[in-house]
Amino acid sequence: MSDYPNILFVITDELRATALKLYSDLGIQTPNIEKLAATGVKFEYAITPHPLCVPARVAMMSSRYPHSTGSRLNETLMPENELHAF
């Protein structure tokens, strides 16, 4: 057994919080997402270091700001020599 915890980030794209029953009475039924939120960690108040998806995700996985990784566009991949979580 590893001394490190298993961490799984579930990230959605193009999905507003109000589209989920979890956050709004008008949301659609999402029982699996609701189960994940009930048994895991739900980030209620979070900010992003960048308005675009890829640079924000690179920042999350590398623990560095997008300007320091060179990831500034959605077409930019994680730099090969960059330490990351995956």
N, CA and C of each residue as an Amber inpcrd file, in Angstrom:
protein
   258
   0.8380000  -1.1820000   0.0000000   0.0000000   0.0000000   0.0000000
   0.8830000   1.2460000   0.0000000   0.5550000   2.1930000  -0.8280000
   1.3310000   3.4240000  -0.9360000   1.0500000   4.3740000   0.2280000
   2.0620000   5.1380000   0.6020000   1.8870000   6.1520000   1.6400000
   1.2140000   7.4050000   1.0940000   1.1080000   7.5090000  -0.2140000
   0.5100000   8.6800000  -0.8370000  -0.9610000   8.4140000  -1.1540000
  -1.8230000   9.4230000  -1.0130000  -3.2410000   9.2230000  -1.3230000
  -3.4650000   9.1740000  -2.8350000  -4.5090000   8.4980000  -3.2400000
  -4.9290000   8.5110000  -4.6350000  -5.8480000   9.7090000  -4.8220000
  -5.4940000  10.5880000  -5.7310000  -6.2820000  11.7890000  -5.9800000
  -6.7530000  11.7650000  -7.4230000  -8.0320000  11.9640000  -7.6050000
  -8.6310000  11.9850000  -8.9330000  -9.3470000  13.3140000  -9.1140000
  -8.9260000  14.0920000 -10.1050000  -9.6160000  15.3300000 -10.4440000
 -10.6070000  15.0180000 -11.5490000 -11.8630000  15.3600000 -11.3450000
 -12.8740000  15.2430000 -12.3850000 -13.1510000  16.6580000 -12.8610000
 -12.8150000  16.9320000 -14.1000000 -12.9510000  18.2720000 -14.6560000
 -13.8990000  18.2090000 -15.8440000 -14.8750000  19.0880000 -15.8490000
 -15.7880000  19.1540000 -16.9880000 -15.4420000  20.3650000 -17.8390000
 -15.8320000  20.3150000 -19.0810000 -15.5980000  21.4230000 -19.9950000
 -16.9490000  21.8520000 -20.5560000 -17.1340000  23.1420000 -20.6910000
 -18.3760000  23.6840000 -21.2430000 -19.5960000  23.2990000 -20.4040000
 -19.4900000  23.4200000 -19.1040000 -20.5990000  23.0630000 -18.2190000
 -20.7200000  24.1030000 -17.1120000 -21.8440000  24.7980000 -17.0960000
 -22.1000000  25.7680000 -16.0280000 -22.5990000  25.0330000 -14.7970000
 -22.2770000  25.5640000 -13.6390000 -22.7130000  24.9460000 -12.3840000
 -24.2310000  24.8810000 -12.3000000 -24.9260000  25.9010000 -12.8100000
 -26.3940000  25.9250000 -12.7220000 -27.0580000  24.8830000 -13.6140000
 -26.2920000  24.2230000 -14.4760000 -26.8530000  23.1490000 -15.2970000
 -26.9860000  21.8550000 -14.5010000 -26.3860000  21.8000000 -13.3150000
 -26.4110000  20.6000000 -12.4820000 -27.4470000  20.7250000 -11.3750000
 -28.1360000  19.6550000 -11.0930000 -29.1000000  19.6080000  -9.9890000
 -28.4020000  19.8960000  -8.6560000 -27.1510000  19.5870000  -8.5820000
 -26.3360000  19.8040000  -7.3890000 -26.3180000  21.2750000  -6.9610000
 -26.3830000  22.1860000  -7.9260000 -26.2890000  23.6170000  -7.6380000
 -27.5650000  24.3990000  -7.9210000 -28.5120000  23.8200000  -8.6050000
 -29.7000000  24.5710000  -8.9930000 -30.9060000  23.6540000  -9.1110000
 -32.0620000  24.1510000  -8.7030000 -33.2950000  23.3770000  -8.8650000
 -33.6670000  23.2310000 -10.3310000 -33.1120000  24.0660000 -11.1800000
 -33.3940000  24.0110000 -12.6130000 -32.4480000  23.0800000 -13.3600000
 -31.4500000  22.5700000 -12.6690000 -30.4490000  21.7240000 -13.3050000
 -30.9800000  20.3540000 -13.6880000 -30.2470000  19.6800000 -14.5430000
 -30.6320000  18.3390000 -14.9750000 -30.2330000  17.3110000 -13.9160000
 -30.8210000  16.1350000 -13.9780000 -30.5130000  15.0520000 -13.0460000
 -29.1180000  14.5060000 -13.3720000 -28.2440000  14.5440000 -12.4000000
 -26.8760000  14.0470000 -12.5770000 -26.5000000  13.2240000 -11.3470000
 -27.0810000  12.0420000 -11.1910000 -26.8630000  11.2720000  -9.9650000
 -25.4060000  10.8850000  -9.7200000 -24.6470000  10.5980000 -10.7620000
 -23.2480000  10.2080000 -10.5510000 -22.3860000  11.3880000 -10.1220000
 -22.6240000  12.5490000 -10.7030000 -21.8870000  13.7400000 -10.2780000
 -22.2720000  14.0960000  -8.8510000 -23.5460000  13.9580000  -8.5150000
 -24.0050000  14.2380000  -7.1480000 -23.3660000  13.2670000  -6.1490000
 -23.2180000  12.0120000  -6.5440000 -22.5830000  11.0240000  -5.6630000
 -21.1010000  11.3450000  -5.4580000 -20.4130000  11.7320000  -6.5350000
 -19.0070000  12.1330000  -6.4120000 -18.8660000  13.3320000  -5.4750000
 -19.7510000  14.2980000  -5.5990000 -19.6910000  15.4930000  -4.7450000
 -19.9790000  15.1510000  -3.2910000 -20.8760000  14.2020000  -3.0660000
 -21.2490000  13.8360000  -1.6930000 -20.1510000  13.0470000  -0.9870000
 -19.3660000  12.2910000  -1.7450000 -18.3570000  11.4290000  -1.1220000
 -16.9280000  11.9390000  -1.2930000 -16.7690000  13.0350000  -2.0230000
 -15.4300000  13.5690000  -2.2660000 -15.3010000  14.9980000  -1.7940000
 -14.4450000  15.7220000  -2.4460000 -14.2250000  17.1370000  -2.1380000
 -14.8520000  17.9540000  -3.2550000 -15.6460000  18.9120000  -2.8710000
 -16.3210000  19.7830000  -3.8330000 -15.7840000  21.1970000  -3.6210000
 -15.2280000  21.7790000  -4.6690000 -14.6830000  23.1270000  -4.5760000
 -15.8000000  24.1340000  -4.8230000 -16.3080000  24.7240000  -3.7600000
 -17.3990000  25.6940000  -3.8650000 -16.9020000  27.0580000  -4.3400000
 -15.7450000  27.4490000  -3.8620000 -15.1890000  28.7600000  -4.1960000
 -13.7780000  28.5550000  -4.7310000 -13.6350000  28.6870000  -6.0140000
 -12.3290000  28.4910000  -6.6340000 -12.1030000  29.5950000  -7.6610000
 -10.8640000  29.9130000  -7.8880000 -10.5180000  30.8870000  -8.9150000
  -9.5730000  30.2290000  -9.9050000  -9.4930000  30.8150000 -11.0680000
  -8.6130000  30.2790000 -12.0970000  -7.4800000  31.2640000 -12.3780000
  -6.2970000  30.7570000 -12.6560000  -5.1920000  31.6540000 -12.9740000
  -5.2190000  32.1360000 -14.4240000  -6.1390000  31.5860000 -15.2250000
  -6.1940000  31.9550000 -16.6430000  -7.6100000  31.7180000 -17.1630000
  -8.1160000  32.5790000 -18.0570000  -9.4780000  32.3960000 -18.5670000
  -9.6330000  31.2620000 -19.5810000  -8.5460000  30.7470000 -20.1270000
  -8.6280000  29.6450000 -21.0830000  -8.4070000  28.3110000 -20.3820000
  -9.0390000  27.2610000 -20.9160000  -9.0340000  25.9390000 -20.2730000
  -7.6450000  25.3220000 -20.1240000  -6.9090000  25.2000000 -21.2310000
  -5.6310000  24.4850000 -21.1900000  -4.6120000  25.1620000 -20.2730000
  -4.3900000  26.4780000 -20.3840000  -3.4380000  27.0920000 -19.4540000
  -3.8590000  26.9440000 -17.9870000  -5.1490000  26.9980000 -17.7130000
  -5.6240000  26.8260000 -16.3360000  -5.3560000  25.4080000 -15.8420000
  -5.5500000  24.4160000 -16.6980000  -5.3080000  23.0210000 -16.3000000
  -3.8130000  22.7290000 -16.1450000  -3.0030000  23.2990000 -17.0270000
  -1.5500000  23.1410000 -16.8840000  -1.1070000  23.7310000 -15.5500000
  -1.6580000  24.8820000 -15.1900000  -1.3190000  25.5070000 -13.9070000
  -1.7250000  24.6080000 -12.7430000  -2.9020000  24.0030000 -12.8260000
  -3.3740000  23.1380000 -11.7490000  -2.4860000  21.8990000 -11.6010000
  -2.0720000  21.3190000 -12.7110000  -1.2860000  20.0940000 -12.6570000
   0.1960000  20.3300000 -12.3720000   0.6810000  21.5330000 -12.6460000
   2.1010000  21.8100000 -12.4190000   2.3490000  22.6590000 -11.1700000
   1.2820000  23.2040000 -10.5860000   1.3940000  24.1090000  -9.4280000
   2.1780000  25.3710000  -9.7650000   2.0950000  25.7900000 -11.0160000
   2.7850000  27.0130000 -11.4540000   1.8360000  27.8560000 -12.2920000
   2.0600000  29.1550000 -12.2930000   1.2420000  30.0540000 -13.0990000
   1.5080000  29.8450000 -14.5870000   0.4850000  30.0980000 -15.4380000
   0.6700000  29.9070000 -16.8780000   1.8410000  30.6940000 -17.4730000
   2.0900000  31.9040000 -17.0030000   3.1990000  32.6790000 -17.5750000
   4.5580000  32.0380000 -17.2810000   4.6420000  31.2170000 -16.2370000
   5.9250000  30.5790000 -15.9300000   6.0970000  29.2380000 -16.6440000
   5.0110000  28.6600000 -17.1490000   5.1100000  27.4020000 -17.9010000
   5.1260000  27.6360000 -19.4050000   4.7390000  28.8450000 -19.8290000
   4.6720000  29.1350000 -21.2550000   3.3540000  28.7160000 -21.8720000
   2.4300000  28.2310000 -21.0860000   1.1210000  27.8130000 -21.5830000
   0.1720000  29.0060000 -21.5130000  -0.0870000  29.6040000 -22.6690000
  -0.9440000  30.7930000 -22.7000000  -2.1180000  30.6580000 -23.6480000
  -2.1480000  29.6050000 -24.4500000  -3.2270000  29.3810000 -25.4050000
  -3.7530000  27.9640000 -25.2420000  -4.9680000  27.7140000 -25.7260000
  -5.5290000  26.3640000 -25.6500000  -4.7530000  25.3810000 -26.5180000
  -4.0520000  25.8760000 -27.5260000  -3.2750000  25.0020000 -28.4090000
  -1.9270000  24.6260000 -27.8070000  -1.5470000  25.2470000 -26.7000000
  -0.2520000  24.9990000 -26.0730000  -0.3090000  23.7450000 -25.2170000
   0.6030000  22.8230000 -25.4360000   0.6660000  21.6050000 -24.6310000
   1.5680000  21.8240000 -23.4240000   1.5270000  20.8990000 -22.4970000
   2.4220000  20.9470000 -21.3450000   3.8500000  20.8220000 -21.8530000
   4.7220000  21.7670000 -21.5130000   6.1210000  21.6660000 -21.9570000
   6.7530000  20.3440000 -21.5110000   7.5640000  19.7350000 -22.3800000
   8.1420000  18.4190000 -22.1040000   9.0250000  18.3910000 -20.8670000
   9.7470000  19.4580000 -20.6090000  10.6720000  19.4570000 -19.4790000
  10.0220000  19.9530000 -18.1860000   8.7140000  20.1400000 -18.1830000
   7.9880000  20.6560000 -17.0240000   7.5920000  19.5180000 -16.0850000
   7.8220000  19.6920000 -14.7960000   7.3350000  18.7180000 -13.8170000
   5.8280000  18.8540000 -13.7110000   5.1470000  17.7330000 -13.6230000
   3.6920000  17.7880000 -13.5220000   3.1760000  16.6020000 -12.7280000
   1.8770000  16.5950000 -12.4940000   1.2630000  15.5970000 -11.6190000
   0.7830000  14.3510000 -12.3480000   0.9900000  14.2460000 -13.6510000
   0.5100000  13.0680000 -14.3790000   1.5790000  12.4690000 -15.2470000
